[in-house]
mmCIF file of C-alpha atoms and ligand atoms in Angstrom:
data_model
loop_
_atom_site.group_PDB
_atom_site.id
_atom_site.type_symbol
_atom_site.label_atom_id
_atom_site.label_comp_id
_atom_site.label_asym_id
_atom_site.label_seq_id
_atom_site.Cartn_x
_atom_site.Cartn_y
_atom_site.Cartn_z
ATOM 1 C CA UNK A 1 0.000 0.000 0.000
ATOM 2 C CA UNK A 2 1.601 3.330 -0.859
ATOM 3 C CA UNK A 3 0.319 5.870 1.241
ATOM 4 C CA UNK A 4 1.070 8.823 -1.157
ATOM 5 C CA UNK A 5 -1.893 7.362 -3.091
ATOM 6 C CA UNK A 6 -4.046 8.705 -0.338
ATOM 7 C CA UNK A 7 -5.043 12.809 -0.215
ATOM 8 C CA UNK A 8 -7.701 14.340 1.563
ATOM 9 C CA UNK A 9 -9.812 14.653 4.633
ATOM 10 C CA UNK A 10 -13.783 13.516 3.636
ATOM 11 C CA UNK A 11 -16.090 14.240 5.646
ATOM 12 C CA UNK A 12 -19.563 11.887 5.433
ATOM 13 C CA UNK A 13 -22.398 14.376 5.719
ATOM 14 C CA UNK A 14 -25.471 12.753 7.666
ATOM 15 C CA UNK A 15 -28.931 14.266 6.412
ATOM 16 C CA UNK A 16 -32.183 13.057 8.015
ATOM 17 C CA UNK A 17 -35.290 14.444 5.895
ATOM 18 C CA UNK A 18 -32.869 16.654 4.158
ATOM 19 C CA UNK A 19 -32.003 18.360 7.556
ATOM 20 C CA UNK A 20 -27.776 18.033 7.776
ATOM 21 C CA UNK A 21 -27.277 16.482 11.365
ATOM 22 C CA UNK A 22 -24.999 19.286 13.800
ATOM 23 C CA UNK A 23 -22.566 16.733 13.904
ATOM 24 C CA UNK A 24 -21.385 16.802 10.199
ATOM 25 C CA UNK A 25 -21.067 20.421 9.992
ATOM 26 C CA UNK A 26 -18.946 20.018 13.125
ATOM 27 C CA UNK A 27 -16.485 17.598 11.732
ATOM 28 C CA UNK A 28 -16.405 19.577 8.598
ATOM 29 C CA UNK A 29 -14.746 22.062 10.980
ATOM 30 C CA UNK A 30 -12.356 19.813 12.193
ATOM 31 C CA UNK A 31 -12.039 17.965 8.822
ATOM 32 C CA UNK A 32 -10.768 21.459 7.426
ATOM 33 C CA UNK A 33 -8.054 21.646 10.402
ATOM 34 C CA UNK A 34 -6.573 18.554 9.745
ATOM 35 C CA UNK A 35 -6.776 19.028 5.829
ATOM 36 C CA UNK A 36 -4.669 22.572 6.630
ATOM 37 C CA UNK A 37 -2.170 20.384 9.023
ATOM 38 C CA UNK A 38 -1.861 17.582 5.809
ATOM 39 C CA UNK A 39 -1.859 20.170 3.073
ATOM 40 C CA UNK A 40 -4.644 18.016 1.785
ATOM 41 C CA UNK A 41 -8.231 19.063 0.124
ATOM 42 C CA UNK A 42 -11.586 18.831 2.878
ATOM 43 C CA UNK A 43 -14.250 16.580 0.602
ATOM 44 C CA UNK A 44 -17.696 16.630 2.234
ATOM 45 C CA UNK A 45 -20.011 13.533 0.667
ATOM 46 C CA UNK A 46 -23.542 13.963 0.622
ATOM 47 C CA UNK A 47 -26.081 11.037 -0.089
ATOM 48 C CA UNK A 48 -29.915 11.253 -0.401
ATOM 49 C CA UNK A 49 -32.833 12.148 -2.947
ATOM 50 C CA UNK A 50 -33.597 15.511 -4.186
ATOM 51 C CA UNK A 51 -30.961 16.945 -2.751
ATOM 52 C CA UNK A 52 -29.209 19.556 -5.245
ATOM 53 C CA UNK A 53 -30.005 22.613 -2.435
ATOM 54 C CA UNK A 54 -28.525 20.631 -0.050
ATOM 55 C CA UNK A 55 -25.592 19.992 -1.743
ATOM 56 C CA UNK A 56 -25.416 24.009 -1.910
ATOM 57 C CA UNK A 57 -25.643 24.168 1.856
ATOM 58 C CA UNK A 58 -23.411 22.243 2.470
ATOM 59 C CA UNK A 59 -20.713 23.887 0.422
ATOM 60 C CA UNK A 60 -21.113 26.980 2.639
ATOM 61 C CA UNK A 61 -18.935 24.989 5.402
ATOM 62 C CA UNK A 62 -15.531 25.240 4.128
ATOM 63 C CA UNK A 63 -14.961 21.882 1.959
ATOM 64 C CA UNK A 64 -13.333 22.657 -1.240
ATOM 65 C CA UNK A 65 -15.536 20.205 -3.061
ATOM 66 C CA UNK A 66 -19.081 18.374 -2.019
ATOM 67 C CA UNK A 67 -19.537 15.186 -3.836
ATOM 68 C CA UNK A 68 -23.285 14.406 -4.065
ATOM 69 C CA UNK A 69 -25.359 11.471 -5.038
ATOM 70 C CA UNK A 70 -29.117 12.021 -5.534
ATOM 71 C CA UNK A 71 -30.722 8.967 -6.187
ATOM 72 C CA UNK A 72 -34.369 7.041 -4.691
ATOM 73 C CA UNK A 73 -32.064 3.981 -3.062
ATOM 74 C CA UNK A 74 -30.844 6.847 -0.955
ATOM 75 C CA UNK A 75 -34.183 8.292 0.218
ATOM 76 C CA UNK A 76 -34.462 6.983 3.732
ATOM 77 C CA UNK A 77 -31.158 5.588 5.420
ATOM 78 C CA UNK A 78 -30.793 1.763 5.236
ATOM 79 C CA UNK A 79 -27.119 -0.034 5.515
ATOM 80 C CA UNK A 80 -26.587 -1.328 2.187
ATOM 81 C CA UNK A 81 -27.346 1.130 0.113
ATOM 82 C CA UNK A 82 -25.428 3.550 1.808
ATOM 83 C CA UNK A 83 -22.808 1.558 2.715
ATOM 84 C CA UNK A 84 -22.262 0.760 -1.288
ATOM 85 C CA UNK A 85 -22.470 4.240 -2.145
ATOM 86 C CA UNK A 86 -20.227 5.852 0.341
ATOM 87 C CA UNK A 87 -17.592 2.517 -0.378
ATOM 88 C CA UNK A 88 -17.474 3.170 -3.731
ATOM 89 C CA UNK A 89 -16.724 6.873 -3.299
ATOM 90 C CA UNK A 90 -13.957 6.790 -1.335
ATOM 91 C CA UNK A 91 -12.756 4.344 -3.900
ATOM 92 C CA UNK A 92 -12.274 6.634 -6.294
ATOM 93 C CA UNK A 93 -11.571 9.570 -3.854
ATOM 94 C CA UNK A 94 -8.710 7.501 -1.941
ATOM 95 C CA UNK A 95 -8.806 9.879 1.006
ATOM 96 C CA UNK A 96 -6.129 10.274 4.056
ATOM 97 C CA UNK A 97 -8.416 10.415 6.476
ATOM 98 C CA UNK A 98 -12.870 9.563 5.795
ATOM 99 C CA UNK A 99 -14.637 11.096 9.485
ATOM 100 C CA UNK A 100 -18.247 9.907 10.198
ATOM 101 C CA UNK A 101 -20.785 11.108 13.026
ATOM 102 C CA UNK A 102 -20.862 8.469 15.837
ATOM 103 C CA UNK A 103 -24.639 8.841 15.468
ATOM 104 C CA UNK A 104 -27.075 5.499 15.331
ATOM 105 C CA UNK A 105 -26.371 5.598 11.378
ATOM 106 C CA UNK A 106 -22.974 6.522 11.185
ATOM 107 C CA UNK A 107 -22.342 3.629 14.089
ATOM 108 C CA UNK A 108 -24.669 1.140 11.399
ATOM 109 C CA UNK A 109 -22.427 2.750 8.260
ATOM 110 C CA UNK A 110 -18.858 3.024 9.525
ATOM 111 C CA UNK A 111 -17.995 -0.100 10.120
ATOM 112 C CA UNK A 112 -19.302 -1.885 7.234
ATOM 113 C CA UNK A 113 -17.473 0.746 4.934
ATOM 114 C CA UNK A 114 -14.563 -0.022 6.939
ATOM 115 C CA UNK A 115 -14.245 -3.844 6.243
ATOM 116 C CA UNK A 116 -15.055 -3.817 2.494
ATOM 117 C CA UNK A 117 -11.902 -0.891 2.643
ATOM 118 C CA UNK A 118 -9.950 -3.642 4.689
ATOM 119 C CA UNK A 119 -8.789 -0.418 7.108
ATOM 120 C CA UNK A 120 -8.962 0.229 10.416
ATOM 121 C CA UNK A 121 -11.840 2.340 12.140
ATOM 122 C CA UNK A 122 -11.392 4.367 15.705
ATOM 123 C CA UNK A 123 -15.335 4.285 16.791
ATOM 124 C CA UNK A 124 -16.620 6.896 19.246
ATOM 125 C CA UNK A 125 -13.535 9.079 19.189
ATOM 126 C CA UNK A 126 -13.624 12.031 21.359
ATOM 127 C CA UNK A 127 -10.426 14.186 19.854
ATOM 128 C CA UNK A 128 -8.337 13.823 16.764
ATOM 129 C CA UNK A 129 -5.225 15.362 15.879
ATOM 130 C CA UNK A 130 -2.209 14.782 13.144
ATOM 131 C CA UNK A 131 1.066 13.421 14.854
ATOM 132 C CA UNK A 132 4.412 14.909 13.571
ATOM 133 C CA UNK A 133 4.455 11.529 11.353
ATOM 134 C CA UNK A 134 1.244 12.852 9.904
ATOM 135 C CA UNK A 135 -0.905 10.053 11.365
ATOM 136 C CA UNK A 136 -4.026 10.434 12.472
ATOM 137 C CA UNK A 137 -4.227 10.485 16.306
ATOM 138 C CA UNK A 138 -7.649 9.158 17.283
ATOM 139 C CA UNK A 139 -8.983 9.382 20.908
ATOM 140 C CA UNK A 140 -11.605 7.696 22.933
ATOM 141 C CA UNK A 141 -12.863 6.584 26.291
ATOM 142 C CA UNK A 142 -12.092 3.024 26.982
ATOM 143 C CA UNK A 143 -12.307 0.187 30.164
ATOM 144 C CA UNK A 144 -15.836 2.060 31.007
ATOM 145 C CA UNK A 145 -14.507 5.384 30.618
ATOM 146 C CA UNK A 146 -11.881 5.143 33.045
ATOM 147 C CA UNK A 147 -8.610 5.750 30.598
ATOM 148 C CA UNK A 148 -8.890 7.365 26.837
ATOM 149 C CA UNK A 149 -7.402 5.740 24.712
ATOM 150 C CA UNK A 150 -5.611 7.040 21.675
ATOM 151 C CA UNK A 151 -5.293 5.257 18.550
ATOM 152 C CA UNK A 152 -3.610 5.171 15.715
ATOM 153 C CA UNK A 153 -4.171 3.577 12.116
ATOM 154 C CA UNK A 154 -0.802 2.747 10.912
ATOM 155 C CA UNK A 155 -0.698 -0.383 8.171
ATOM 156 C CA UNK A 156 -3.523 1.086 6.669
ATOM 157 C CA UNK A 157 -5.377 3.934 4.663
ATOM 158 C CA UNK A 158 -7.614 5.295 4.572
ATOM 159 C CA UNK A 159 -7.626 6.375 8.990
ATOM 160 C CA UNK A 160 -11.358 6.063 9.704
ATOM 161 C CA UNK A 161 -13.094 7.250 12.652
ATOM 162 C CA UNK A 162 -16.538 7.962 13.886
ATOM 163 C CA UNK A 163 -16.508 10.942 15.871
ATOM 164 C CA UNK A 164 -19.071 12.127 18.867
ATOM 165 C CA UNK A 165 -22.105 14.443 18.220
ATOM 166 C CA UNK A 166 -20.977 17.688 20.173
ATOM 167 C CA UNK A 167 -17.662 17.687 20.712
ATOM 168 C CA UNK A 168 -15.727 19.267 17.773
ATOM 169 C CA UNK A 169 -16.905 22.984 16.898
ATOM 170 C CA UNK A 170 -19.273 23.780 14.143
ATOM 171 C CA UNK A 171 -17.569 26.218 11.875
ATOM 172 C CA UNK A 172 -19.612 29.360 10.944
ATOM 173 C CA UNK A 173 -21.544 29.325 7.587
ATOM 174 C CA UNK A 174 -19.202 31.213 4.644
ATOM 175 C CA UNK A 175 -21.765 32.406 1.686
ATOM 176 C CA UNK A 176 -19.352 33.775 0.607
ATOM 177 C CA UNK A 177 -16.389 30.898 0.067
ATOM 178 C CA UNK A 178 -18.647 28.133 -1.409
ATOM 179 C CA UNK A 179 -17.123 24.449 -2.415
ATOM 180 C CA UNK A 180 -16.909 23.106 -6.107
ATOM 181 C CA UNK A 181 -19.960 20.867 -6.370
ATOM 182 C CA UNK A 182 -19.957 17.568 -7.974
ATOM 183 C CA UNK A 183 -22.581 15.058 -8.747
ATOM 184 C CA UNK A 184 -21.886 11.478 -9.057
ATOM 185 C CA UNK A 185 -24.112 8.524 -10.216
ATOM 186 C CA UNK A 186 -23.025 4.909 -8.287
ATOM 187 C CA UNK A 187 -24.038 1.551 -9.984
ATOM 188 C CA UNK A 188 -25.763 -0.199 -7.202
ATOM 189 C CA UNK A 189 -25.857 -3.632 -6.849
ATOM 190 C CA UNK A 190 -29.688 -4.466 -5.959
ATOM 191 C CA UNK A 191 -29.582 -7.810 -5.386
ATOM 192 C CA UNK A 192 -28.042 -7.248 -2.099
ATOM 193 C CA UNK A 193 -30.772 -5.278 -0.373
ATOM 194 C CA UNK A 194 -32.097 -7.058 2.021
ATOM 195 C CA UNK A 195 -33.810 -4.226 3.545
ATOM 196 C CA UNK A 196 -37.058 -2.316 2.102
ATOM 197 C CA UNK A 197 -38.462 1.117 4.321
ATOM 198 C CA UNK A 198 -42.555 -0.008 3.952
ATOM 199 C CA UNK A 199 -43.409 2.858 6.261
ATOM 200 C CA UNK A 200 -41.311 5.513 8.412
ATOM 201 C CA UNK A 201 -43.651 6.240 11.798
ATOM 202 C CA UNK A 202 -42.397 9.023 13.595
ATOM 203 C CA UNK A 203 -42.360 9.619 17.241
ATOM 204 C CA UNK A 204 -45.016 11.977 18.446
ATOM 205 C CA UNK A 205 -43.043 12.844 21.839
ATOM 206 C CA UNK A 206 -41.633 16.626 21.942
ATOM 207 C CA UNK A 207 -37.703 15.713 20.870
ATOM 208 C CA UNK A 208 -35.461 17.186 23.263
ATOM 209 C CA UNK A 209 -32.209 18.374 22.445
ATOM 210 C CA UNK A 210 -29.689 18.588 24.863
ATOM 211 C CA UNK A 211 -27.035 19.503 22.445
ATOM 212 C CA UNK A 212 -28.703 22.379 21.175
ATOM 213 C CA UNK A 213 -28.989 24.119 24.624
ATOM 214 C CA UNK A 214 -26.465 27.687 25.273
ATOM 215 C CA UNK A 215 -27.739 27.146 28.584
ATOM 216 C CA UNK A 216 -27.808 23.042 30.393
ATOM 217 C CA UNK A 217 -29.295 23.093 34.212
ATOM 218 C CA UNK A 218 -28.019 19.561 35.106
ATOM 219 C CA UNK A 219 -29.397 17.782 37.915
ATOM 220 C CA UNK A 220 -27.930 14.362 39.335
ATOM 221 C CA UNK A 221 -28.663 11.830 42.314
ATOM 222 C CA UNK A 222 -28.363 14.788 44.953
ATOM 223 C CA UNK A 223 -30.993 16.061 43.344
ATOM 224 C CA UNK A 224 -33.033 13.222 45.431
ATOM 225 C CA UNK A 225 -36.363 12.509 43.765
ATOM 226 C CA UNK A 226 -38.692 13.092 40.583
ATOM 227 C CA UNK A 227 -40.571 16.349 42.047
ATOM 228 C CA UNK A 228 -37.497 17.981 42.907
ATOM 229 C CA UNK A 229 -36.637 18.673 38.876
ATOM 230 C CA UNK A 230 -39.627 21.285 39.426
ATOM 231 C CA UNK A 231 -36.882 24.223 40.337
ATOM 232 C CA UNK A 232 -34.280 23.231 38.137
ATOM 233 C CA UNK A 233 -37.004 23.400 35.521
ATOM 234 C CA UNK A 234 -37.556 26.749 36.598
ATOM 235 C CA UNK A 235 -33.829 28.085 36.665
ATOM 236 C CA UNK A 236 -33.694 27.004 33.092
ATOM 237 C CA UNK A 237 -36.597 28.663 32.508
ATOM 238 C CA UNK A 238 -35.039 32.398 34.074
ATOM 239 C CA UNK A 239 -32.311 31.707 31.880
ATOM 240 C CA UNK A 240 -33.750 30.052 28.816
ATOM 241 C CA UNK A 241 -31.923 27.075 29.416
ATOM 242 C CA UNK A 242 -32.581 23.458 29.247
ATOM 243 C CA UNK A 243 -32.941 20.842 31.905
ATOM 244 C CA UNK A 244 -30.357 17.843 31.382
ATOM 245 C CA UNK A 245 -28.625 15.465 34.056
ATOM 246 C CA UNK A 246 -26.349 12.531 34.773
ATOM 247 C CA UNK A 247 -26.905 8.949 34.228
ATOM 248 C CA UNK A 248 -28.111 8.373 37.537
ATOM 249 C CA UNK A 249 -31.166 10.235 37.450
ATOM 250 C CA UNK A 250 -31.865 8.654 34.145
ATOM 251 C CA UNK A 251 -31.343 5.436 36.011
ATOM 252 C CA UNK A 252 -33.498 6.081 38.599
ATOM 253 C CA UNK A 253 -36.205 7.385 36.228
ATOM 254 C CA UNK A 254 -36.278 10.774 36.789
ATOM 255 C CA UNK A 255 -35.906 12.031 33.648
ATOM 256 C CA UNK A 256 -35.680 10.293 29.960
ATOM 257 C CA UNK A 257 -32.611 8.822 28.328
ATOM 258 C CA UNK A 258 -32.277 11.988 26.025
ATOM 259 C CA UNK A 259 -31.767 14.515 29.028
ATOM 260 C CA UNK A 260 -28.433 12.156 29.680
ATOM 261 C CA UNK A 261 -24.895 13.881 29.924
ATOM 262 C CA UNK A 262 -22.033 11.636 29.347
ATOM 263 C CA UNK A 263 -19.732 9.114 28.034
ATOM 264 C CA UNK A 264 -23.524 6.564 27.201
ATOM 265 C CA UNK A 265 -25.731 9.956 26.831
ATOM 266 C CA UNK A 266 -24.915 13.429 25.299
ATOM 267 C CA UNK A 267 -21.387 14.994 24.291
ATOM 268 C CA UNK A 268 -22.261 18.836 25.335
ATOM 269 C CA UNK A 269 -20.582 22.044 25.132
ATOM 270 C CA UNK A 270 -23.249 24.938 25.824
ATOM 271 C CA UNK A 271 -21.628 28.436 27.197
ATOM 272 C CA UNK A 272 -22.821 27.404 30.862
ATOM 273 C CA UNK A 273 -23.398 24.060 32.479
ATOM 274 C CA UNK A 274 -24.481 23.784 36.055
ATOM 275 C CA UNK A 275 -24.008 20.646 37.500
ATOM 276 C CA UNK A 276 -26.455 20.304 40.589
ATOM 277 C CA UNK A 277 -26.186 17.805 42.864
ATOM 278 C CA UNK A 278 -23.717 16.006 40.257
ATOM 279 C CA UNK A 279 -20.811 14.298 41.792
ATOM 280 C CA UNK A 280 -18.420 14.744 38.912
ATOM 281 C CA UNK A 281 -17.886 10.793 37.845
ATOM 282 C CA UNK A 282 -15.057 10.447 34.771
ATOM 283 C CA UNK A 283 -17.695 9.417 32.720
ATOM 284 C CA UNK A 284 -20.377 12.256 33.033
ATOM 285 C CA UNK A 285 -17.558 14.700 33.065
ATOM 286 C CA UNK A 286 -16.721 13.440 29.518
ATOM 287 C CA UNK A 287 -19.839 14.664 28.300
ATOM 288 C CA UNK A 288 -19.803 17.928 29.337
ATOM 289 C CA UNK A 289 -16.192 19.093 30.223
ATOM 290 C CA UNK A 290 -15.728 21.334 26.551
ATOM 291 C CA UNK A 291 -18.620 23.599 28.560
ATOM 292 C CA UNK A 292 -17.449 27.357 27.977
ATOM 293 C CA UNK A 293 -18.274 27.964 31.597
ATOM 294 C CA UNK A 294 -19.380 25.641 34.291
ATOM 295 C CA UNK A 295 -20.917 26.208 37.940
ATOM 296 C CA UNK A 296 -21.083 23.458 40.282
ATOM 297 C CA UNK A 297 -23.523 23.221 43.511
ATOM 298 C CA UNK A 298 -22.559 20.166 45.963
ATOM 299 C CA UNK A 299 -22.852 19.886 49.576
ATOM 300 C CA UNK A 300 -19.432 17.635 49.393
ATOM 301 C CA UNK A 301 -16.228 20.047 48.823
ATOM 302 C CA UNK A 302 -14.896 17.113 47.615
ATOM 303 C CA UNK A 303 -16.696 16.606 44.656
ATOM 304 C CA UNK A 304 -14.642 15.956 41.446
ATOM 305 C CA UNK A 305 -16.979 18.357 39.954
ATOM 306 C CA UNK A 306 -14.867 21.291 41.454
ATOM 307 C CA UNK A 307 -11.938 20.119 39.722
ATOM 308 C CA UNK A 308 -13.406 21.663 36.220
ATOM 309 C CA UNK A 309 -15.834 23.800 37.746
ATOM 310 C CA UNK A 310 -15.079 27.732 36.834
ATOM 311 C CA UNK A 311 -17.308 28.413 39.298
ATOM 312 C CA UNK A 312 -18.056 26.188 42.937
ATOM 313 C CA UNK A 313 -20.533 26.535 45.409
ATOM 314 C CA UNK A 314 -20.407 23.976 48.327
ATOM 315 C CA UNK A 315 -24.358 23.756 49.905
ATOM 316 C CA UNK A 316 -27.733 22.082 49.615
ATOM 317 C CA UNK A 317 -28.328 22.644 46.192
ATOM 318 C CA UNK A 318 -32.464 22.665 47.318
ATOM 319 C CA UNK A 319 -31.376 25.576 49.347
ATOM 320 C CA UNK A 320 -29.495 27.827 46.804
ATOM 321 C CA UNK A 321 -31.327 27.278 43.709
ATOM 322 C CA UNK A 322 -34.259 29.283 44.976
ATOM 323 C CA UNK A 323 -31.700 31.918 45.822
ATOM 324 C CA UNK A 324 -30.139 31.982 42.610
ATOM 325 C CA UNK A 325 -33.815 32.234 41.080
ATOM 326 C CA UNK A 326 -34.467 34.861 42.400
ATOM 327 C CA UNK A 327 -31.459 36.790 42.223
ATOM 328 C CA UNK A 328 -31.750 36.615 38.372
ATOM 329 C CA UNK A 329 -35.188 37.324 38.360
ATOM 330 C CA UNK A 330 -34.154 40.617 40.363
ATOM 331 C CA UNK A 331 -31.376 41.073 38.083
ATOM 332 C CA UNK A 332 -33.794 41.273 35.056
ATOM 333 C CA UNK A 333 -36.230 43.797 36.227
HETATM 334 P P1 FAD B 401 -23.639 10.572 42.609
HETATM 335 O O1 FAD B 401 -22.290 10.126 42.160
HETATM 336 O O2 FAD B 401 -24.351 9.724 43.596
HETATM 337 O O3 FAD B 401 -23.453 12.047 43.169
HETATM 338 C C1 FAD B 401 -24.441 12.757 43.818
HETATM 339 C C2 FAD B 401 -23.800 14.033 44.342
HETATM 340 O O4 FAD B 401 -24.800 14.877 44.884
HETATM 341 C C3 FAD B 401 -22.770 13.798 45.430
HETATM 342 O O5 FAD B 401 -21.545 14.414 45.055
HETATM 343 C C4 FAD B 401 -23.354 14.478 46.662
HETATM 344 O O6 FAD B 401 -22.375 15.113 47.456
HETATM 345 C C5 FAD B 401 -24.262 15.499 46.041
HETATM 346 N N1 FAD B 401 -25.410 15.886 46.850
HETATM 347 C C6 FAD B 401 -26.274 15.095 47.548
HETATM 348 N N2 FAD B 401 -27.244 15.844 48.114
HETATM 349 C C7 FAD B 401 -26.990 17.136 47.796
HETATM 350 C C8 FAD B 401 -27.618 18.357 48.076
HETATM 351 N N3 FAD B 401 -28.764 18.421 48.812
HETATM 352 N N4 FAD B 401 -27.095 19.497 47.581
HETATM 353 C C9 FAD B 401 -25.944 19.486 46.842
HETATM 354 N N5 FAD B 401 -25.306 18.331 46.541
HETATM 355 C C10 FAD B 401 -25.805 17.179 46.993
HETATM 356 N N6 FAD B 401 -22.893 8.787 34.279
HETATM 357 C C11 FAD B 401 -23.347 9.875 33.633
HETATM 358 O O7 FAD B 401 -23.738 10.881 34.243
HETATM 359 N N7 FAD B 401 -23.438 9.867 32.260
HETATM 360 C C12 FAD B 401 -23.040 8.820 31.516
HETATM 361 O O8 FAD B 401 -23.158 8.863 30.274
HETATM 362 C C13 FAD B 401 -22.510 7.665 32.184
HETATM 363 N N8 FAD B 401 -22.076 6.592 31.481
HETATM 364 C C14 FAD B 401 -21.510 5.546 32.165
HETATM 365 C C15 FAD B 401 -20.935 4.485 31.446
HETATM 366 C C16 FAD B 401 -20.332 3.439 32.114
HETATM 367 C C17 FAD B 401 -19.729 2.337 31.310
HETATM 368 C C18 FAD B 401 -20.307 3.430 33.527
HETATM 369 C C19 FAD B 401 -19.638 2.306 34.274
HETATM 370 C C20 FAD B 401 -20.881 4.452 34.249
HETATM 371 C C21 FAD B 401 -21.483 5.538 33.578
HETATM 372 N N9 FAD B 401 -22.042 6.600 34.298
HETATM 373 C C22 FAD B 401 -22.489 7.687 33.601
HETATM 374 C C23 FAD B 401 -22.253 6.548 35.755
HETATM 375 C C24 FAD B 401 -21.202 7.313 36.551
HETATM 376 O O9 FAD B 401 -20.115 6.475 36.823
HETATM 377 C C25 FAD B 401 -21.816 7.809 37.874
HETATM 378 O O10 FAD B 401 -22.321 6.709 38.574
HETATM 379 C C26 FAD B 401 -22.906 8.856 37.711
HETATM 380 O O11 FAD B 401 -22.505 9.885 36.857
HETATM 381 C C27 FAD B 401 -23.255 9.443 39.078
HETATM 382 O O12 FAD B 401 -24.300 10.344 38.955
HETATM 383 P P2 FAD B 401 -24.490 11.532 40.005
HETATM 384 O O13 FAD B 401 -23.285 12.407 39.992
HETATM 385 O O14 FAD B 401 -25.799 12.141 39.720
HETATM 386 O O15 FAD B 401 -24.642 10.744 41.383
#
């Protein structure tokens, strides 16, 4: 294998009802870093139906090219299909590096693309960066979250990785720097679908969306029952803000799975986190740690939590939330 064959960061760009998912444009931003570090071109890949304007949208993200395929196989996401598509591709691409969302489709996709490549794949990374031997340095939580892990792809190209919703930084849209646009057709092979979408139902339950939030009022275990979420509702509410928490209180039933900050829930970074009544365990701290600014309440001053926390209050959290509440409220009138 001669690894001079091999140019380019691509980028696999998730769409769901021709909506981009947050996470591509992200890893378009850190696609376009390492490209700079390589000297290499950033090649976003788009797959779908109908999705020309898309295509256009996505070339507002810094790629210099977006290779598109628009074809009815590629409607609604099933393995095969996609998988052949996006194979074939970086066939003829032969990229450095190919970065996919650790979402429940790129986690289906990656690692079937990744066999019929015969490469390597880093899944669930949490940080990437380019060694001095130009390898791609590919991080993760491993043994439950208790060491990360970095990883490197050595024998073979091209490095693939999956790469956590929420942790790289989406880059700002440029209208003005758009990407050479290129439309491919792919010869699929049929006979190996196995799957056919008869019907797509979709969940009537308001989505929440953790990742989305500027503002995350976190409550864990110390928050000590259901009822209690009541106040921390309401603090998010001062501050328009969001109500998430730790795996515990997801555990315990508090709350749903999608409110969940951590290594098995959300990757967050809003521009202030409070963790409330939130110990600080390796593993919900990896979820939430890129937070711009975070304030801690715990009765214990020796919470891990204080380790990152810019801010640390030690107290009954039932005590000073009111406060705080009110304080804001004062502040705003
Ligand atoms: P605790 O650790 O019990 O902490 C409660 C805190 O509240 C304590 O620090 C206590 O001092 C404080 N407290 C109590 N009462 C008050 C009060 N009145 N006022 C102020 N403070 C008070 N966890 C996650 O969060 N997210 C994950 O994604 C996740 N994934 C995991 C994956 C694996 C493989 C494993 C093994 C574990 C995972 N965990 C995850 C669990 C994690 O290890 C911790 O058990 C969990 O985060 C603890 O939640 P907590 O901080 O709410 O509870």
């Amino acid at each position: 294998m001669n690894f001079e064959d091999y140019k380019g960061v691509l980028v696999f760009i998730e769409q769901r009802d021709n909506i981009i998912e947050n996470v591509s444009l992200e890893l378009l931003g850190k696609g376009k870093d390492i490209a700079n570090e390589l000297g290499e071109d950033l090649i976003a890949v788009l797959l779908g139906s109908d999705n020309e304007d898309l295509a256009k949208k996505v070339s507002m993200y810094g790629a210099n090219r977006v290779v598109y395929v628009d074809n009815k196989n590629l409607d609604i996401y099933t393995t095969e299909p996609y998988a052949q598509a996006l194979t074939e591709i970086i066939k003829k691409e032969n990229p450095d590096v190919v970065l996919i969302g650790a979402t429940s489709i790129g986690r289906d996709l990656a690692p079937r693309v990744s066999a019929r490549l015969k490469t390597g794949l880093t899944a669930d990374c949490t940080k990437l960066e380019v060694s001095e031997d130009r390898q791609l340095m590919m991080t993760r939580p491993a043994f439950g979250g208790n060491i990360m892990a970095t990883i490197a792809c050595p024998d073979n190209r091209p490095q693939m990785s999956t790469v956590r919703p929420g942790v790289m930084k989406r880059p700002l849209k440029d209208e003005e720097n758009l990407s050479l646009i290129q439309k491919v057709d792919i010869k699929f092979n049929e006979s190996k679908f196995k799957v056919k979408v008869l019907e797509v139902t979709k969940e009537t339950k308001e989505k929440i969306n953790i990742e989305d939030a500027d503002v995350l009022v976190s409550g864990g275990r110390g928050i000590g029952h259901k009822d209690a979420f009541i106040k921390l509702e309401e603090l998010a509410g001062v501050l328009k803000g969001t109500v998430s928490s730790s795996r515990a209180v997801v555990d315990a039933g508090w709350l749903d799975h999608d409110r969940q900050v951590g290594q098995t829930g959300k990757t967050v970074r809003p521009n202030v986190y409070f963790a409330l009544g939130i110990s600080g365990a390796i593993q919900h701290m990896a979820g939430m740690e890129e937070s711009e600014c975070i304030i801690a309440i715990n009765k214990d001053a020796s919470a891990p939590i204080f380790d990152i926390a810019d801010i640390g209050i030690v107290g009954d959290v039932h005590k000073i939330v009111p406060h705080l509440i009110d304080e804001i409220e004062n502040a705003k009138s």
